[in-house]
Phi, psi and omega in degrees: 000132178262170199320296170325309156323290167299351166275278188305340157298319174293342157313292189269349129347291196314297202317315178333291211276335157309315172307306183285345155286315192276355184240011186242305194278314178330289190292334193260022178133305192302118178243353197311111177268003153306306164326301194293334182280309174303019180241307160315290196278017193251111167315122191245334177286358162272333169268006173248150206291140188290016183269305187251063205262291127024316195260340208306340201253348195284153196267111196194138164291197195193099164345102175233058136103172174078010197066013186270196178192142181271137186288167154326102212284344157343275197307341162274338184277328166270344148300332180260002157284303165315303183339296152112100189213147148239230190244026181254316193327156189213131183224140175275135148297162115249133190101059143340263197106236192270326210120349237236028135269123343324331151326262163359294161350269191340300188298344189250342211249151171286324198212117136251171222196097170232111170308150167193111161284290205298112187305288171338311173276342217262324172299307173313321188278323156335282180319312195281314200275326154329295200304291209260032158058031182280104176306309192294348182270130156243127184275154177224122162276076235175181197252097156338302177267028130298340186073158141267102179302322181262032178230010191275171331320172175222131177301317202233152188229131137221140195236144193253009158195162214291104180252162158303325194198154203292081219308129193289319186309326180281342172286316172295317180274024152283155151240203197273141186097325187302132165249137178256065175304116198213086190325126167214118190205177165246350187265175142329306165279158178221159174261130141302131188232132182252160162227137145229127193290097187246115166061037157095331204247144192266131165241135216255136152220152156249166195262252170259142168265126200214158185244123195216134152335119207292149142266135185238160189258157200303341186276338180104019169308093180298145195272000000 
């Protein structure tokens, strides 16, 4: 492809992705304008498999192999607005993925910290956050709902797939003040849930209900 191509693809890349803040995150909600510029600015057709690259923007998740999936980008944008994050927050992933909510991340926070049990996304997504200089992300390969203990406390927790029930290790490793977004259920839908950690004690709200991909243990077990 020559250079004048690729210039005018990313061109209309941008346009995409302006489109899908105003019509996707803007309108169903999301005002946080950190989100919203860390939404801008993020290449979201760079974390998806180069087949739906064309899709990247569309309002949906999206197959990024491995049975995994880059969430909707709504649900990232609201999730990522629930944190409530600046630019001191120090935050847990759970759930890489492709990168490109740790990206998302990357852009408003001093530090993120993101667990991928699946070895293969998780190297991948490592390189790739390299590749595009997010300093501030450290990819981990590994069992989510163990947490990083020895990087804890976390202002902010967000887990990008699904346990029956709320992993007790992710509870200790709030800190105070601290919110924890997290899908959880036992059904096919599962609720969006925020914690926020007061005088030590978690207080529960709920969001939405939504579908997201099981957590699983290095055996593929769901937690």
């Amino acid at each position: 492809m020559g250079l004048i191509s690729i210039h005018a693809q990313e061109r209309e890349f941008a346009l995409m992705r302006e489109e899908m803040v105003r019509k996707q995150i803007i309108a169903r909600g999301v005002t946080d304008q950190e989100v919203l510029q860390a939404m801008r600015n993020v290449k979201r057709h760079l974390f998806v498999p180069d087949k739906y690259k064309e899709l990247s923007y569309r309002d949906g998740p999206l197959p990024i192999g491995f049975g995994q999936t880059i969430s909707q980008p709504y649900i990232v944008g609201l999730m990522t607005q629930l944190l409530r994050l600046d630019e001191q927050s120090r935050v847990l992933e759970i759930g890489t993925g492709s990168g490109y909510q740790a990206a998302i991340l990357g852009e408003i926070c001093d530090s993120v910290f993101t667990i991928e049990i699946v070895e293969n996304l998780g190297k991948k997504a490592q390189i790739l956050l390299a590749d595009l200089k997010y300093e501030k992300v450290t990819v981990r390969i590994g069992d989510g709902y163990l947490g990083w203990p020895e990087k804890a406390p976390f202002d902010g927790i967000i887990v990008t797939c699904a346990p029956t029930s709320i992993p007790e290790p992710l509870k200790e490793q709030l800190a105070e003040d601290g919110r924890m977004v997290i899908p959880v259920g036992k059904h096919s839908i599962k609720e969006l849930v925020v914690l926020h950690k007061k005088k030590g004690r978690l207080v529960r709200q709920y969001i939405i209900p939504v579908s997201f991909v099981p957590m699983v243990d290095e055996e593929g077990l769901k937690y």
